[in-house]
Short mmCIF file of C-alpha atoms in Angstrom, two decimals:
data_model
loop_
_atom_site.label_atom_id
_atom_site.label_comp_id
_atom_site.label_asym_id
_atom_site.label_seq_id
_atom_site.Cartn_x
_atom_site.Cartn_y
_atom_site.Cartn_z
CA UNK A 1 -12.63 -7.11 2.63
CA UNK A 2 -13.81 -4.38 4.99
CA UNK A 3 -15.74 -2.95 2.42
CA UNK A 4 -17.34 -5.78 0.87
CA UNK A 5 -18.79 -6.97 4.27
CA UNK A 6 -19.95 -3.40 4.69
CA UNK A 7 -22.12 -3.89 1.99
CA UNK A 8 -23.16 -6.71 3.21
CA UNK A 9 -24.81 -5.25 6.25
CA UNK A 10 -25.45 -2.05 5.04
CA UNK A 11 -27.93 -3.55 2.41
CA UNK A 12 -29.50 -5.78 5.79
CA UNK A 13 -30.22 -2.36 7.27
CA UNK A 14 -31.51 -0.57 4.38
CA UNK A 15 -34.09 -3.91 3.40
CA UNK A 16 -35.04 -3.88 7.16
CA UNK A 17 -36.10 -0.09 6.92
CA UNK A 18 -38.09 -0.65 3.77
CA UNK A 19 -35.93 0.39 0.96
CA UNK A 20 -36.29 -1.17 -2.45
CA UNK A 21 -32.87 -2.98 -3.09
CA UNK A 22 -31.80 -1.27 -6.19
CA UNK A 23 -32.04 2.29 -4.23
CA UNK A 24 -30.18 0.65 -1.48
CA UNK A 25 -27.53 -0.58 -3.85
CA UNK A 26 -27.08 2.99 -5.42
CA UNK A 27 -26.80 5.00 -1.78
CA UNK A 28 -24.46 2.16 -0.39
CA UNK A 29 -21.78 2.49 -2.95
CA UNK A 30 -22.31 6.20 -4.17
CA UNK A 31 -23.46 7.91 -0.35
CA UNK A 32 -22.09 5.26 2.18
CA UNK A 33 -18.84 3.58 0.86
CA UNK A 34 -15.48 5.27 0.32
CA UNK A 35 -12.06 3.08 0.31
CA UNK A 36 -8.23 4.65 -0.03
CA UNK A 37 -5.25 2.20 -0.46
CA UNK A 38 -1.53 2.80 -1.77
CA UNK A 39 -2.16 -0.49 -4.03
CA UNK A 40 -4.43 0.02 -7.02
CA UNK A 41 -4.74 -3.31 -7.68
CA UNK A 42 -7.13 -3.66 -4.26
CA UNK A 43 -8.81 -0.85 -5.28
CA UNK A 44 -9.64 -2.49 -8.44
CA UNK A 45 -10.66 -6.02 -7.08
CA UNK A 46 -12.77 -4.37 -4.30
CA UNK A 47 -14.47 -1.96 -7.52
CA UNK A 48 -14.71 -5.42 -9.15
CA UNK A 49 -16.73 -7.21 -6.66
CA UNK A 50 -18.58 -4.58 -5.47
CA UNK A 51 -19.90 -4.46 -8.97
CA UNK A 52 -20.84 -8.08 -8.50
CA UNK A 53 -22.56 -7.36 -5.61
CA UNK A 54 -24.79 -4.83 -7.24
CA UNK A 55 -25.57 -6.86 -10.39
CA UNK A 56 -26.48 -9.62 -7.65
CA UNK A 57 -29.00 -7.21 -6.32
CA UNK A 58 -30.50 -6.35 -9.64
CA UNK A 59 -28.53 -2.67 -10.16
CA UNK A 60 -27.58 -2.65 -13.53
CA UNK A 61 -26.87 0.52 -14.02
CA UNK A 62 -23.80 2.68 -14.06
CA UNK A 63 -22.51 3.31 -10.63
CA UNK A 64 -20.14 6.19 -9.19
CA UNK A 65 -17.73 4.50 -6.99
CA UNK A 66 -15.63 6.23 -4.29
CA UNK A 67 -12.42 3.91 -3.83
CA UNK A 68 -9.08 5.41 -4.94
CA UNK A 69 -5.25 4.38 -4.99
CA UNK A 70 -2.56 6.87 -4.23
CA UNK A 71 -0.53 5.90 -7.44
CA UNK A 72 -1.48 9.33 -9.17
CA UNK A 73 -1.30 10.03 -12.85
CA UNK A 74 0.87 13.20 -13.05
CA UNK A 75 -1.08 14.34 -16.27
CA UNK A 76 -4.15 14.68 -14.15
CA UNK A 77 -4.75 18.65 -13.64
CA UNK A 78 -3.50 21.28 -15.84
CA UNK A 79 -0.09 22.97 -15.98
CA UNK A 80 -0.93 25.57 -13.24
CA UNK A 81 -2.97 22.94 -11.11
CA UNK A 82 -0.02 20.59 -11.12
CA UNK A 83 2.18 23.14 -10.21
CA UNK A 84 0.05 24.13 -7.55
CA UNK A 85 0.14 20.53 -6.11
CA UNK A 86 3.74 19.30 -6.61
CA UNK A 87 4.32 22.94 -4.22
CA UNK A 88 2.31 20.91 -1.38
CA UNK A 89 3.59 17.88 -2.09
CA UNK A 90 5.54 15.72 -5.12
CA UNK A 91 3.42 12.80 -6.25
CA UNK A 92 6.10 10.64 -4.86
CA UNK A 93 5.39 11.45 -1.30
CA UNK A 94 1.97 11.17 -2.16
CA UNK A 95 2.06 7.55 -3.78
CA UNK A 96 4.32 6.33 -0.35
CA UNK A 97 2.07 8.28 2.28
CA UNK A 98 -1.66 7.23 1.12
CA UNK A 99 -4.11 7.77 3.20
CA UNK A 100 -1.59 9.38 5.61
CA UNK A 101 -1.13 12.55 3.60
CA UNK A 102 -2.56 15.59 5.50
CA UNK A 103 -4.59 18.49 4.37
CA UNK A 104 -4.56 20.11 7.42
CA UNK A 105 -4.72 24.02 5.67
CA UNK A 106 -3.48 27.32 7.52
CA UNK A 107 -4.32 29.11 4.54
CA UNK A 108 -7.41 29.71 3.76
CA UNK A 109 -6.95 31.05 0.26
CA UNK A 110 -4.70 27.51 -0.28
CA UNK A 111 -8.02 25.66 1.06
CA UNK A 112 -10.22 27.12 -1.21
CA UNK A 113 -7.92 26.21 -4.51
CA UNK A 114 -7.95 22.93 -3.34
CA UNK A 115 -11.64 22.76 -3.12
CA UNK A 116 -11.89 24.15 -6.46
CA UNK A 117 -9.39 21.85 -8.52
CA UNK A 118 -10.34 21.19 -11.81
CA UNK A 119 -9.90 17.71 -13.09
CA UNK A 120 -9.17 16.68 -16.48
CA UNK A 121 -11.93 14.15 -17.81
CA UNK A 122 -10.87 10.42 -17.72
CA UNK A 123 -9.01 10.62 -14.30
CA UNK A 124 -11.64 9.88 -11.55
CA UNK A 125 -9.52 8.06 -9.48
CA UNK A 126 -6.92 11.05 -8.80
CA UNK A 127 -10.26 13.15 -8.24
CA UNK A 128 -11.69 10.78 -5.74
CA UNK A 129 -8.33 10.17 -4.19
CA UNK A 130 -8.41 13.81 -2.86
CA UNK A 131 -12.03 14.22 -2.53
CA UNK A 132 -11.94 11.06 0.28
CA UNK A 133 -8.74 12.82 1.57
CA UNK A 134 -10.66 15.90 1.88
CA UNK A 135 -13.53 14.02 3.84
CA UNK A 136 -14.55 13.42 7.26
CA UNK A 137 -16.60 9.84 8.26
CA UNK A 138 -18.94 8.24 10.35
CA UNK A 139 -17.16 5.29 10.41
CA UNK A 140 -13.46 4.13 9.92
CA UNK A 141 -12.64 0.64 9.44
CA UNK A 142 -8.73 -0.48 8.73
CA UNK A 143 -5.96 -3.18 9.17
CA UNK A 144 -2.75 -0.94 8.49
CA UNK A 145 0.75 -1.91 7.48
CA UNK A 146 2.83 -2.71 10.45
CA UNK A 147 6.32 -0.95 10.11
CA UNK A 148 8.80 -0.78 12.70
CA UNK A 149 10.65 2.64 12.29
CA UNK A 150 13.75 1.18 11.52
CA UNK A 151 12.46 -0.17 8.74
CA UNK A 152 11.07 3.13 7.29
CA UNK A 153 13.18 4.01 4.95
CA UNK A 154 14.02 7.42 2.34
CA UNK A 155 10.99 9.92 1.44
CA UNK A 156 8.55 7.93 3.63
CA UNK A 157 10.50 7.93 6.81
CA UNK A 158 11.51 12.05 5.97
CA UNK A 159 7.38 12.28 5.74
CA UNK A 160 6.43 9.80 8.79
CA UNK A 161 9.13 12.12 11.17
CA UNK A 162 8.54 15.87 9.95
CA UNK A 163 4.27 14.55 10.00
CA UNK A 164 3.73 11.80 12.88
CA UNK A 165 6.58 12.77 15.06
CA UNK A 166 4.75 11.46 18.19
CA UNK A 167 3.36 8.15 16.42
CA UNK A 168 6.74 7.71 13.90
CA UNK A 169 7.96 4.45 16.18
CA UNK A 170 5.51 2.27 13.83
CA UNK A 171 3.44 2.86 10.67
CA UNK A 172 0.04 1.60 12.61
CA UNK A 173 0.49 4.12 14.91
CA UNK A 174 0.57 7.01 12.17
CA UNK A 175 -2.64 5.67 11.21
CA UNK A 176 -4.11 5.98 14.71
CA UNK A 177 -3.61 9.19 14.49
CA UNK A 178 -4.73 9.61 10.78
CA UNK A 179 -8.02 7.97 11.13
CA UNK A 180 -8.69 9.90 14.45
CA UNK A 181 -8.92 12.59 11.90
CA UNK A 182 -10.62 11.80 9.59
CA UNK A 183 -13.40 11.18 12.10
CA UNK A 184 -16.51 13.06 12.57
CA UNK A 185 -17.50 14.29 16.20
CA UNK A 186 -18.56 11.65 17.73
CA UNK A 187 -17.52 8.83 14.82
CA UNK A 188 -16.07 5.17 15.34
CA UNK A 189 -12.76 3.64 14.92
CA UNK A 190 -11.92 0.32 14.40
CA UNK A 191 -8.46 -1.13 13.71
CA UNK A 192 -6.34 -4.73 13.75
CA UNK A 193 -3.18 -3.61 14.71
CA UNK A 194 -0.03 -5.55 16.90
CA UNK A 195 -0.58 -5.47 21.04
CA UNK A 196 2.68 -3.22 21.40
CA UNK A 197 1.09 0.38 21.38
CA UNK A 198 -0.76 -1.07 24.90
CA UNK A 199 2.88 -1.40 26.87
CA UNK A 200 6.38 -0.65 25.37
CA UNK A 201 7.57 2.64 26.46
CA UNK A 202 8.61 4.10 23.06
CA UNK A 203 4.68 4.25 22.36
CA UNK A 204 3.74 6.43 25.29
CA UNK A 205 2.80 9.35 23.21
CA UNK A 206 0.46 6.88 21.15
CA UNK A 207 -1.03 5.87 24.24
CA UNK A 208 -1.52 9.18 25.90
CA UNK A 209 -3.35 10.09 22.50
CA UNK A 210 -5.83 7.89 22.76
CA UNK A 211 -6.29 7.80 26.77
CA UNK A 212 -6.73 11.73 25.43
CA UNK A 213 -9.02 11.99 22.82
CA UNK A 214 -11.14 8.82 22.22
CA UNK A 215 -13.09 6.25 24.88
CA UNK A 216 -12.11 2.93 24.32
CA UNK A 217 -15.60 0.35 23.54
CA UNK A 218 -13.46 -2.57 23.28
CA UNK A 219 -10.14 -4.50 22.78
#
């Protein structure tokens, strides 16, 4: 939903600064739209529509689109590039964590593999799963799931406490802290998420981030 209505406005602002719609079309969903989501059957109805919307606008050609699910094929690299990955992390923990997988490198020589992953042909979601992974925004827009940590439960809640040890107490925390970074300097937030973060004491450290490192436009 997030993303369709960012279409939406996006293709106000480009018609208001005197683009032709079918360039607009092609920069919104190639340059300005990315989307990451552990179902793939969102992905696909968002792909879907957002197709509509193009053919709508008169953009009938082929279009790249960067929305991925985190349901990975494990054929998708090579025998040494697999390898390489299921060392980081198995594709289990990958399909449970989503968008809350880190890449956060101390290697530099691991960073640069990474970069340079070959993908087979035929497998562009697992390609754009990591490349949006791998990517900083402008803007983050997102109404996460909301998990009390007691209800966390095997490789997820072994993931959420070794990862998001300050934010574990809820999964909408984690992703406070997630989409802070994937943020570029000086890039906006915006999340639905329950009132508890603002006053129960086990969320402290959640609040204390964000006192920290963001200014707060609105609640």
């Amino acid at each position: 939903h997030f993303l369709i209505k960012a279409f939406d406005r996006l293709l106000e602002i480009y018609l208001e600064n005197g683009y032709q719609k079918e360039k607009a079309v092609k920069n919104i969903i190639e340059k300005n739209i990315f989307g990451l989501d552990i179902d793939s059957r969102a992905v696909q109805i968002s792909t879907i529509i957002l197709n509509i919307k193009a053919l709508e606008n008169g953009y009938t050609n082929k279009l790249k689109f960067n929305l991925a699910h985190s349901n990975l094929n494990k054929d998708f690299f090579n025998l040494d590039e697999a390898k390489f990955i299921d060392d980081l992390y198995s594709l289990e923990e990958i399909k449970n964590a989503g968008s809350l997988l880190k890449l956060d490198f101390n290697n530099e020589e691991i960073e640069e593999k990474f970069i340079d992953l070959e993908f087979i042909d035929g497998f562009e979601n697992e390609k754009v799963f990591f490349m949006n992974i791998f990517n900083k925004y402008d803007v983050i827009l997102s109404n996460p799931p909301y998990t009390d940590s007691s209800d966390i439960k095997g490789g997820l809640k072994n993931f959420i406490n070794d990862t998001y040890k300050n934010f574990k107490k809820n999964l909408y925390t984690c992703f406070i802290s997630r989409n802070y970074e994937f943020l570029k300097d000086r890039g906006e937030m915006a999340m639905i998420t329950p009132q508890t973060f603002m006053y129960i004491s086990s969320y402290k450290d959640a609040r204390e981030f964000i006192l920290k490192n963001t200014t707060i436009e609105e609640f």
